[in-house]
Amino acid sequence: MELGETSRRRGDGNPKESSPFINNTDNDKGTLYDGKNMALFEEEMDSNPMVSSLLSNLANYTNLTQGVREHEEADEEEGAKKKAVTSPQMGTFIGVYLPCLQNILGVILFLRMTWIVGTAGILETFIIVAMCCTCTMLTAISMSAIATNGVVPAGGSYYMISRSLGPEFGGAVGLCFYLGTTFAGAMYILGTIEILLTYIVPNAAIFKAEDKEHEAEALLNNMRVYGTCCLALMSIVVFVGVKYVNKLALVFLACVVLSILAIYAGVIKTIFEPPDFPICLLGNRSLQNHNFDKCLKTEEIDNVTVTTQLWGLFCDGPSLNASCNDYFRDNEVTQVQGIPGLLSGVISENMWSAYGPSGMLVEKINFPSRPATNTSQDVYMPYVVNDIATFFTLLVGIYFPSVTGIMAGSNRSGDLRDAQKSIPIGTILAIATTTFIYLSCVVLFGACIDGTVLRDKFGDSVKGNLVIGTLSWPSPWVIVIGSFFSCCGAGLQSLTGAPRLLQAIARDGIVPFLEVFGHGKANGEPTWALLLTAAICETGILIASLDAVAPILSMFFLMCYLFVNLACALQTLLRTPNWRPRFKFYHWALSFLGMSLCLALMFISSWYYALVAMMIAGCIYKYIEYRGAEKEWGDGIRGLSLNAARYALMRLEEAPPHTKNWRPQVMVLLNVDSEMSVKHPRLLSFTTQLKAGKGLTIVGNVLEGTYLTKETEAKRAETNIKSAMSAEKTKGFCHVVVSSNLRDGFSYLIQSAGLGGMKHNTVLMAWPGTWKQSNDPQSWRNFIETIRETTAAHQALLVAKNVDSFPTNQDRLGEGTIDVWWIVHDGGMLMLLPFLLRQHKVWRKCKMRIFTVAQMDDNSIQMKKDLQTFLYHLRLDAEVEVVEMHDSDISAFTYEKTLVMEQRSQMLKQMQLSRTEREREIQSITDESRSSIRRKNQPGSSGSSTRRQSAQLEDNKADEAQLIHDRNTASHAAMNDKADAAPERVHMTWTKEKFFTERNRHRVEPNANMGVRDLFNMKPEWESLNQSNVRRMHTAVKLNEVVVNKSQGAHLVLLNMPGPPRNRGGDENYMEFLEVLLEGLNRVLLVRGGGREVITIYS
């Protein structure tokens, strides 16, 4: 828990730090630096305050209530001096014990407890009460541990759960708790109206049933009308003056206490003098004692036998020979005491359950009667019947709301003198007290009241009296009036607390669409939240049945308690460093037991309500996860994630993945511009389309320099890359490295990115499209070195050319093809990548085509059949085509390409030399050309000697190039000093005019006319070319012709990437080969395998 929560910005999950904490600059720094004793630390005092200053600020800290206490100070004009804040003075008894007692004891005790005891029997009711009270006791223990783990600003269970389990769970459970509190308000209002219309003024009913079978429907309609009016009245009271509700809380509590004392007094009185509440039985059936005054069929008046009012209810007329109901005719009427007393022994009759369907008659057990021959007319007779079907699980759901309310103390934590001491003691004592009251009431009700009266929900057999009221002393009206005001008060408090809870959730900003409910009146009263609460409460009132509403709110409260237990258990098991509760009497096993009991009670009460409540919580969870603001509350779920991640990483470390589990875990090498913005965001789009959110994605970037000087740029680059990843929906991690040079930085990333078994196996990068125009040869050298690094690390490599023309995530490519040119087998990457791309909606309509190249001695027809069979076993749908490439003479175009390439290579080397060295190097090139032509013109030379000399010349060139490379690498600092001597612009290709100029410069030399020829016309120059380069250029030109011919219109072309030369002297030529190979193609993905199989035909 953070003290800094009190200064939270609305909608911002990262709290501003309170004054006692680090990074606070509000203090008067002049007082901090005085003296010389702490001079060693004076530079750190900007961010780290002195301990004396910290303790001083902590002493002045107060955790005022947020959104719960009345905001009277806000009524003052802006700019006026605030009232002095008095420190909270409420103790355990007043601040925690009595509010919990008032919230726990309520409507169910007065209106349904006797009926539950009569229906379930003493034993099963005892089990129900024990289960529910054990659940709340275990939850209170967990809640006490959480509440004493640091300062808890007011906010109750929502604050505790959200800060312990994170914003997703906190928001979901907070809204469930809000809905539970709101439906509790509806239940209390329905209880209020039931007491009013059934026991206080029954004649006030608007809808009156003409016959008995419509009585239940009329009662529900009356509840709806009066309940809506009561809700409107209560909402107005809460809106106008909530402070009066708080002041009346003591009156409502007094009503509850007096009612319970009256019950115990009545029980004691039954020992000496049981109250006179006779009930009338016909046979063993209980009768509604409304429309008759004497429990007799006939009576003697002046020696004349006359029929009674009861006779008229069962017979056609008042005459003795009238046609009567068969059961009435065959059975006698008996009058027994409804409250026989504590010592009557009736407890043995009430020990067992008496469940039954709706409409079942309430009968006295073990009482003589003759069975009825015709029961079709019973529904019209004045019998007491079950209004609903009864069974054990239903009674659990109806009873559980009577044990809720344990959060009342934690909700008032801002008003307590010592919350960490008062909350555990007060809450646990209140639960112990109410548990004793409930358990004793179960036994006492069963021991004092007749079973038929207990099962009579509305007291019809005792002249419409409240059943629990018949037991009380001195009068039933004590309970009726007390329970009426108790329900009114509880309803008002629910309508007061629920909007503030919603306001707290809205102000946290974790549920965006609820932000409007964070606003209110000038003094902070949540007006909009009150309107929503009243609307939801009205839906509960329209249900109209207390027995139907109670299980609904049971679900929401049980879910809230479940997560309180889960939070405590998680924090205990994870041993979070901040988990240091002052309340020591807790254990993770108790929390898990409480959580299991909550879950069991949810499904016992109503499995379908439980599923609906869990679905609502799940939807809220996913919504907050998807749309909510990012929060960091130091919650336990983050700790659980870290532990789970560590465990999974340790498991992954054991062995490399099987071929069947292999998927590209991509490291994306991104470049940023001078403004630290991403250069190629389409590279991220392509990653998203390739990965579809699965596997690992690391987006890496390298900045040149030192971390001390580039820290700000690195953080800015990381922020921009994360923004681009979010915009392109790329799920992964960002890693920005600062290195002295780019080559080493990329090497570090390739070697060290990832953790344990979660390392990348594929590197994705963009083709350096401007490598020819770049004045810095290190750009393409870094590219080639990266290729070598990935090969050495046994990682696959993907190079995207023209990546800026790749489709975005919003594009939908129409009918087209993804063409795969399978030249060499690289483990199956070329087959796997199109399959993965086509899983994404951008590429879904594209078809896959596979081309392979056949040489002269290959059987192309058989190759096609074999390839089709291979693809069939791979379960890949693709068209297959075998392209035949015949041996042909090397064209003049190829020679020209090679010549220009080699000349350009020589020019690139000249850029690194001084003017003198450059002239000497050009002279040596000229001499080599002259000698090669002379050797070609000698008639006696054999082919073998020519080849030997050519090979020797190639080796000399390679050695010379390597020597130049090594010298340049060793003299990196000296090159910068000689930069002025280099020309400002170097032509990358040689033109005819440049050769004529060069020839004229060397005309003074002897035999110069034989030295430099016109390179565009003199074929002997071609003979001096490196034949290996000619062959490679020939391959690139011919393969490019075939690929362009077949795949120029494809949406994407995948092609094997040839490896760089082992001899670094040919790096410039390698780039030329690739450029020629890719010429004329729009979207190309060069693929280089990682040296292992990535696709298999086996299951």
CSV table of N, CA and C in Angstrom, one decimal, residues 791-902:
chain,number,residue,atom,x,y,z
A,791,THR,N,24.5,-16.0,-38.7
A,791,THR,CA,25.0,-17.3,-39.2
A,791,THR,C,25.8,-18.0,-38.1
A,792,ALA,N,26.7,-17.3,-37.5
A,792,ALA,CA,27.5,-17.8,-36.5
A,792,ALA,C,26.7,-18.2,-35.2
A,793,ALA,N,25.6,-17.5,-35.0
A,793,ALA,CA,24.8,-17.8,-33.8
A,793,ALA,C,23.7,-18.8,-34.1
A,794,HIS,N,23.8,-19.4,-35.3
A,794,HIS,CA,22.8,-20.4,-35.8
A,794,HIS,C,21.3,-19.8,-35.7
A,795,GLN,N,21.2,-18.6,-36.1
A,795,GLN,CA,19.9,-18.0,-36.1
A,795,GLN,C,19.4,-17.7,-37.6
A,796,ALA,N,18.1,-17.8,-37.8
A,796,ALA,CA,17.6,-17.5,-39.1
A,796,ALA,C,17.6,-16.0,-39.4
A,797,LEU,N,17.7,-15.6,-40.6
A,797,LEU,CA,17.7,-14.2,-41.0
A,797,LEU,C,16.7,-13.9,-42.1
A,798,LEU,N,15.9,-12.8,-41.8
A,798,LEU,CA,14.9,-12.4,-42.8
A,798,LEU,C,15.3,-10.9,-43.2
A,799,VAL,N,15.5,-10.7,-44.5
A,799,VAL,CA,15.8,-9.3,-44.9
A,799,VAL,C,14.7,-8.9,-45.9
A,800,ALA,N,14.0,-7.8,-45.5
A,800,ALA,CA,12.9,-7.3,-46.3
A,800,ALA,C,13.4,-6.1,-47.2
A,801,LYS,N,13.2,-6.3,-48.5
A,801,LYS,CA,13.6,-5.2,-49.4
A,801,LYS,C,12.4,-4.4,-49.8
A,802,ASN,N,12.5,-3.1,-49.9
A,802,ASN,CA,11.4,-2.2,-50.2
A,802,ASN,C,10.3,-2.4,-49.1
A,803,VAL,N,10.8,-2.4,-47.8
A,803,VAL,CA,9.9,-2.7,-46.7
A,803,VAL,C,8.8,-1.6,-46.6
A,804,ASP,N,9.1,-0.4,-47.0
A,804,ASP,CA,8.1,0.7,-46.9
A,804,ASP,C,6.9,0.5,-47.8
A,805,SER,N,7.0,-0.4,-48.8
A,805,SER,CA,5.9,-0.7,-49.7
A,805,SER,C,5.1,-2.0,-49.2
A,806,PHE,N,5.5,-2.6,-48.1
A,806,PHE,CA,4.8,-3.7,-47.5
A,806,PHE,C,3.4,-3.2,-47.0
A,807,PRO,N,2.4,-4.1,-47.0
A,807,PRO,CA,1.1,-3.7,-46.5
A,807,PRO,C,1.0,-3.4,-45.0
A,808,THR,N,0.1,-2.5,-44.7
A,808,THR,CA,-0.1,-2.2,-43.3
A,808,THR,C,-1.1,-3.2,-42.7
A,809,ASN,N,-1.3,-3.1,-41.4
A,809,ASN,CA,-2.3,-4.0,-40.8
A,809,ASN,C,-3.7,-3.8,-41.2
A,810,GLN,N,-4.0,-2.6,-41.7
A,810,GLN,CA,-5.4,-2.2,-42.2
A,810,GLN,C,-5.6,-2.7,-43.6
A,811,ASP,N,-4.6,-2.9,-44.3
A,811,ASP,CA,-4.7,-3.3,-45.7
A,811,ASP,C,-5.3,-4.8,-45.8
A,812,ARG,N,-6.0,-5.0,-46.9
A,812,ARG,CA,-6.5,-6.4,-47.2
A,812,ARG,C,-6.1,-6.7,-48.6
A,813,LEU,N,-5.1,-7.5,-48.8
A,813,LEU,CA,-4.6,-7.8,-50.1
A,813,LEU,C,-5.7,-8.8,-50.8
A,814,GLY,N,-6.0,-8.4,-52.0
A,814,GLY,CA,-6.9,-9.2,-52.8
A,814,GLY,C,-6.3,-10.5,-53.3
A,815,GLU,N,-6.9,-11.0,-54.4
A,815,GLU,CA,-6.4,-12.3,-55.0
A,815,GLU,C,-5.0,-12.0,-55.5
A,816,GLY,N,-4.1,-12.8,-55.1
A,816,GLY,CA,-2.7,-12.7,-55.5
A,816,GLY,C,-1.9,-13.9,-55.0
A,817,THR,N,-0.6,-13.8,-55.1
A,817,THR,CA,0.2,-14.9,-54.8
A,817,THR,C,1.4,-14.5,-53.9
A,818,ILE,N,1.8,-15.4,-53.0
A,818,ILE,CA,3.1,-15.3,-52.3
A,818,ILE,C,4.0,-16.4,-53.0
A,819,ASP,N,5.0,-15.9,-53.7
A,819,ASP,CA,5.9,-16.8,-54.4
A,819,ASP,C,7.1,-17.1,-53.6
A,820,VAL,N,7.4,-18.4,-53.5
A,820,VAL,CA,8.5,-18.9,-52.8
A,820,VAL,C,9.5,-19.5,-53.9
A,821,TRP,N,10.7,-19.0,-53.9
A,821,TRP,CA,11.7,-19.5,-54.8
A,821,TRP,C,12.7,-20.4,-53.9
A,822,TRP,N,12.5,-21.7,-54.1
A,822,TRP,CA,13.3,-22.6,-53.2
A,822,TRP,C,14.5,-23.1,-54.0
A,823,ILE,N,15.6,-22.4,-53.8
A,823,ILE,CA,16.8,-22.7,-54.5
A,823,ILE,C,17.6,-23.8,-53.7
A,824,VAL,N,17.8,-23.5,-52.4
A,824,VAL,CA,18.6,-24.5,-51.6
A,824,VAL,C,17.7,-24.8,-50.4
A,825,HIS,N,17.9,-25.9,-49.8
A,825,HIS,CA,17.1,-26.3,-48.6
A,825,HIS,C,17.7,-25.7,-47.4
A,826,ASP,N,17.0,-24.9,-46.6
A,826,ASP,CA,17.5,-24.2,-45.4
A,826,ASP,C,16.8,-24.6,-44.1
A,827,GLY,N,16.2,-25.8,-44.1
A,827,GLY,CA,15.5,-26.2,-42.9
A,827,GLY,C,14.0,-26.0,-43.0
A,828,GLY,N,13.5,-25.5,-44.1
A,828,GLY,CA,12.0,-25.3,-44.3
A,828,GLY,C,11.5,-24.0,-44.0
A,829,MET,N,12.3,-23.0,-43.7
A,829,MET,CA,11.8,-21.6,-43.4
A,829,MET,C,11.0,-21.1,-44.5
A,830,LEU,N,11.4,-21.3,-45.8
A,830,LEU,CA,10.7,-20.8,-46.9
A,830,LEU,C,9.3,-21.3,-47.0
A,831,MET,N,9.1,-22.6,-46.5
A,831,MET,CA,7.7,-23.2,-46.5
A,831,MET,C,6.9,-22.6,-45.3
A,832,LEU,N,7.5,-22.5,-44.2
A,832,LEU,CA,6.8,-22.1,-43.0
A,832,LEU,C,6.3,-20.6,-43.0
A,833,LEU,N,7.1,-19.7,-43.5
A,833,LEU,CA,6.8,-18.3,-43.4
A,833,LEU,C,5.5,-18.0,-44.2
A,834,PRO,N,5.3,-18.4,-45.4
A,834,PRO,CA,4.0,-18.1,-46.1
A,834,PRO,C,2.8,-18.6,-45.4
A,835,PHE,N,3.0,-19.8,-44.8
A,835,PHE,CA,1.8,-20.4,-44.0
A,835,PHE,C,1.5,-19.5,-42.8
A,836,LEU,N,2.5,-19.0,-42.1
A,836,LEU,CA,2.3,-18.1,-40.9
A,836,LEU,C,1.7,-16.8,-41.4
A,837,LEU,N,2.2,-16.3,-42.5
A,837,LEU,CA,1.6,-15.0,-43.0
A,837,LEU,C,0.2,-15.1,-43.4
A,838,ARG,N,-0.2,-16.2,-44.0
A,838,ARG,CA,-1.6,-16.4,-44.4
A,838,ARG,C,-2.6,-16.6,-43.3
A,839,GLN,N,-2.1,-16.8,-42.0
A,839,GLN,CA,-3.0,-16.8,-40.9
A,839,GLN,C,-3.5,-15.4,-40.6
A,840,HIS,N,-2.8,-14.4,-41.0
A,840,HIS,CA,-3.2,-13.0,-40.8
A,840,HIS,C,-4.2,-12.5,-41.8
A,841,LYS,N,-5.1,-11.7,-41.4
A,841,LYS,CA,-6.2,-11.3,-42.3
A,841,LYS,C,-5.6,-10.4,-43.5
A,842,VAL,N,-4.5,-9.8,-43.4
A,842,VAL,CA,-3.9,-9.1,-44.5
A,842,VAL,C,-3.6,-10.0,-45.7
A,843,TRP,N,-3.0,-11.2,-45.4
A,843,TRP,CA,-2.5,-12.1,-46.4
A,843,TRP,C,-3.5,-13.3,-46.7
A,844,ARG,N,-4.6,-13.3,-46.0
A,844,ARG,CA,-5.4,-14.5,-46.0
A,844,ARG,C,-5.9,-14.9,-47.4
A,845,LYS,N,-6.1,-14.0,-48.3
A,845,LYS,CA,-6.7,-14.3,-49.6
A,845,LYS,C,-5.6,-14.7,-50.6
A,846,CYS,N,-4.3,-14.6,-50.2
A,846,CYS,CA,-3.2,-14.9,-51.1
A,846,CYS,C,-3.0,-16.4,-51.2
A,847,LYS,N,-2.6,-16.8,-52.4
A,847,LYS,CA,-2.3,-18.2,-52.7
A,847,LYS,C,-0.8,-18.3,-52.6
A,848,MET,N,-0.3,-19.5,-52.3
A,848,MET,CA,1.1,-19.8,-52.2
A,848,MET,C,1.6,-20.6,-53.4
A,849,ARG,N,2.7,-20.1,-54.0
A,849,ARG,CA,3.3,-20.7,-55.2
A,849,ARG,C,4.7,-21.0,-54.8
A,850,ILE,N,5.2,-22.2,-55.2
A,850,ILE,CA,6.5,-22.6,-54.9
A,850,ILE,C,7.2,-22.9,-56.2
A,851,PHE,N,8.3,-22.2,-56.4
A,851,PHE,CA,9.2,-22.5,-57.6
A,851,PHE,C,10.5,-23.1,-57.2
A,852,THR,N,10.9,-24.1,-57.9
A,852,THR,CA,12.3,-24.6,-57.7
A,852,THR,C,13.0,-24.7,-59.0
A,853,VAL,N,14.3,-24.7,-59.0
A,853,VAL,CA,15.1,-24.6,-60.2
A,853,VAL,C,15.7,-26.0,-60.5
A,854,ALA,N,15.6,-26.4,-61.8
A,854,ALA,CA,16.1,-27.6,-62.2
A,854,ALA,C,17.3,-27.4,-63.1
A,855,GLN,N,18.4,-28.1,-63.0
A,855,GLN,CA,19.6,-28.0,-63.8
A,855,GLN,C,19.4,-29.0,-65.0
A,856,MET,N,20.4,-29.0,-65.9
A,856,MET,CA,20.3,-29.8,-67.1
A,856,MET,C,20.1,-31.3,-66.8
A,857,ASP,N,20.8,-31.8,-65.8
A,857,ASP,CA,20.8,-33.2,-65.6
A,857,ASP,C,19.7,-33.6,-64.6
A,858,ASP,N,18.8,-32.7,-64.3
A,858,ASP,CA,17.6,-33.0,-63.4
A,858,ASP,C,16.4,-33.4,-64.2
A,859,ASN,N,15.6,-34.4,-63.6
A,859,ASN,CA,14.3,-34.7,-64.2
A,859,ASN,C,13.3,-33.8,-63.6
A,860,SER,N,12.9,-32.8,-64.4
A,860,SER,CA,12.0,-31.7,-63.9
A,860,SER,C,10.6,-32.3,-63.6
A,861,ILE,N,10.1,-33.3,-64.4
A,861,ILE,CA,8.8,-33.8,-64.1
A,861,ILE,C,8.8,-34.6,-62.8
A,862,GLN,N,9.8,-35.4,-62.6
A,862,GLN,CA,9.9,-36.1,-61.3
A,862,GLN,C,10.0,-35.2,-60.1
A,863,MET,N,10.8,-34.1,-60.3
A,863,MET,CA,11.0,-33.1,-59.3
A,863,MET,C,9.7,-32.5,-58.8
A,864,LYS,N,8.8,-32.2,-59.8
A,864,LYS,CA,7.5,-31.6,-59.5
A,864,LYS,C,6.7,-32.6,-58.7
A,865,LYS,N,6.7,-33.9,-59.1
A,865,LYS,CA,5.8,-34.8,-58.4
A,865,LYS,C,6.3,-35.0,-57.0
A,866,ASP,N,7.7,-35.1,-56.8
A,866,ASP,CA,8.2,-35.2,-55.5
A,866,ASP,C,7.9,-34.1,-54.6
A,867,LEU,N,8.0,-32.9,-55.2
A,867,LEU,CA,7.7,-31.7,-54.4
A,867,LEU,C,6.2,-31.6,-54.0
A,868,GLN,N,5.3,-32.0,-54.9
A,868,GLN,CA,3.9,-32.0,-54.6
A,868,GLN,C,3.6,-33.0,-53.4
A,869,THR,N,4.3,-34.1,-53.5
A,869,THR,CA,4.1,-35.1,-52.4
A,869,THR,C,4.7,-34.6,-51.1
A,870,PHE,N,5.8,-33.9,-51.2
A,870,PHE,CA,6.4,-33.4,-49.9
A,870,PHE,C,5.5,-32.3,-49.3
A,871,LEU,N,4.9,-31.5,-50.2
A,871,LEU,CA,3.9,-30.4,-49.7
A,871,LEU,C,2.7,-31.1,-49.1
A,872,TYR,N,2.2,-32.2,-49.7
A,872,TYR,CA,1.0,-32.9,-49.2
A,872,TYR,C,1.3,-33.4,-47.8
A,873,HIS,N,2.5,-34.0,-47.6
A,873,HIS,CA,2.8,-34.5,-46.2
A,873,HIS,C,3.0,-33.3,-45.2
A,874,LEU,N,3.4,-32.2,-45.7
A,874,LEU,CA,3.6,-31.0,-44.9
A,874,LEU,C,2.2,-30.3,-44.6
A,875,ARG,N,1.1,-30.8,-45.2
A,875,ARG,CA,-0.2,-30.2,-45.0
A,875,ARG,C,-0.2,-28.8,-45.5
A,876,LEU,N,0.5,-28.4,-46.6
A,876,LEU,CA,0.5,-27.1,-47.1
A,876,LEU,C,-0.1,-27.1,-48.5
A,877,ASP,N,-1.0,-26.1,-48.7
A,877,ASP,CA,-1.7,-25.9,-50.0
A,877,ASP,C,-0.9,-24.9,-50.8
A,878,ALA,N,-0.3,-25.4,-51.9
A,878,ALA,CA,0.5,-24.5,-52.8
A,878,ALA,C,0.6,-25.1,-54.2
A,879,GLU,N,0.7,-24.1,-55.1
A,879,GLU,CA,1.0,-24.5,-56.5
A,879,GLU,C,2.5,-24.8,-56.7
A,880,VAL,N,2.8,-25.8,-57.5
A,880,VAL,CA,4.2,-26.1,-57.7
A,880,VAL,C,4.6,-25.9,-59.1
A,881,GLU,N,5.8,-25.3,-59.3
A,881,GLU,CA,6.3,-25.1,-60.7
A,881,GLU,C,7.8,-25.3,-60.6
A,882,VAL,N,8.4,-26.1,-61.6
A,882,VAL,CA,9.8,-26.4,-61.7
A,882,VAL,C,10.3,-25.5,-62.9
A,883,VAL,N,11.3,-24.7,-62.6
A,883,VAL,CA,11.8,-23.8,-63.6
A,883,VAL,C,13.2,-24.4,-64.1
A,884,GLU,N,13.3,-24.6,-65.4
A,884,GLU,CA,14.6,-25.1,-65.9
A,884,GLU,C,15.5,-24.0,-66.3
A,885,MET,N,16.7,-24.0,-65.8
A,885,MET,CA,17.7,-23.0,-66.2
A,885,MET,C,18.8,-23.8,-66.9
A,886,HIS,N,18.9,-23.6,-68.3
A,886,HIS,CA,19.9,-24.2,-69.1
A,886,HIS,C,21.2,-23.5,-69.0
A,887,ASP,N,22.3,-24.3,-69.2
A,887,ASP,CA,23.6,-23.7,-69.2
A,887,ASP,C,23.7,-22.8,-70.5
A,888,SER,N,24.2,-21.6,-70.3
A,888,SER,CA,24.3,-20.7,-71.5
A,888,SER,C,25.6,-20.0,-71.3
A,889,ASP,N,26.0,-19.4,-72.4
A,889,ASP,CA,27.2,-18.6,-72.4
A,889,ASP,C,27.0,-17.4,-71.5
A,890,ILE,N,28.1,-17.0,-70.9
A,890,ILE,CA,28.0,-15.7,-70.1
A,890,ILE,C,27.9,-14.5,-71.1
A,891,SER,N,26.9,-13.8,-70.8
A,891,SER,CA,26.6,-12.7,-71.8
A,891,SER,C,27.5,-11.5,-71.6
A,892,ALA,N,27.6,-10.6,-72.6
A,892,ALA,CA,28.4,-9.4,-72.5
A,892,ALA,C,27.9,-8.5,-71.3
A,893,PHE,N,26.5,-8.6,-71.1
A,893,PHE,CA,25.9,-7.8,-70.1
A,893,PHE,C,26.5,-8.2,-68.7
A,894,THR,N,26.7,-9.5,-68.5
A,894,THR,CA,27.2,-10.0,-67.3
A,894,THR,C,28.6,-9.5,-67.1
A,895,TYR,N,29.5,-9.6,-68.2
A,895,TYR,CA,30.8,-9.1,-68.1
A,895,TYR,C,30.8,-7.6,-67.7
A,896,GLU,N,30.0,-6.8,-68.4
A,896,GLU,CA,29.9,-5.4,-68.1
A,896,GLU,C,29.6,-5.1,-66.6
A,897,LYS,N,28.6,-5.9,-66.1
A,897,LYS,CA,28.1,-5.7,-64.7
A,897,LYS,C,29.3,-6.0,-63.8
A,898,THR,N,30.0,-7.1,-64.1
A,898,THR,CA,31.1,-7.5,-63.2
A,898,THR,C,32.2,-6.5,-63.3
A,899,LEU,N,32.5,-6.0,-64.5
A,899,LEU,CA,33.6,-5.0,-64.6
A,899,LEU,C,33.3,-3.7,-63.8
A,900,VAL,N,32.0,-3.2,-64.0
A,900,VAL,CA,31.6,-2.0,-63.2
A,900,VAL,C,31.7,-2.3,-61.7
A,901,MET,N,31.3,-3.5,-61.3
A,901,MET,CA,31.3,-3.9,-59.9
A,901,MET,C,32.7,-3.8,-59.3
A,902,GLU,N,33.7,-4.4,-60.1
A,902,GLU,CA,35.0,-4.5,-59.6
A,902,GLU,C,35.7,-3.1,-59.5
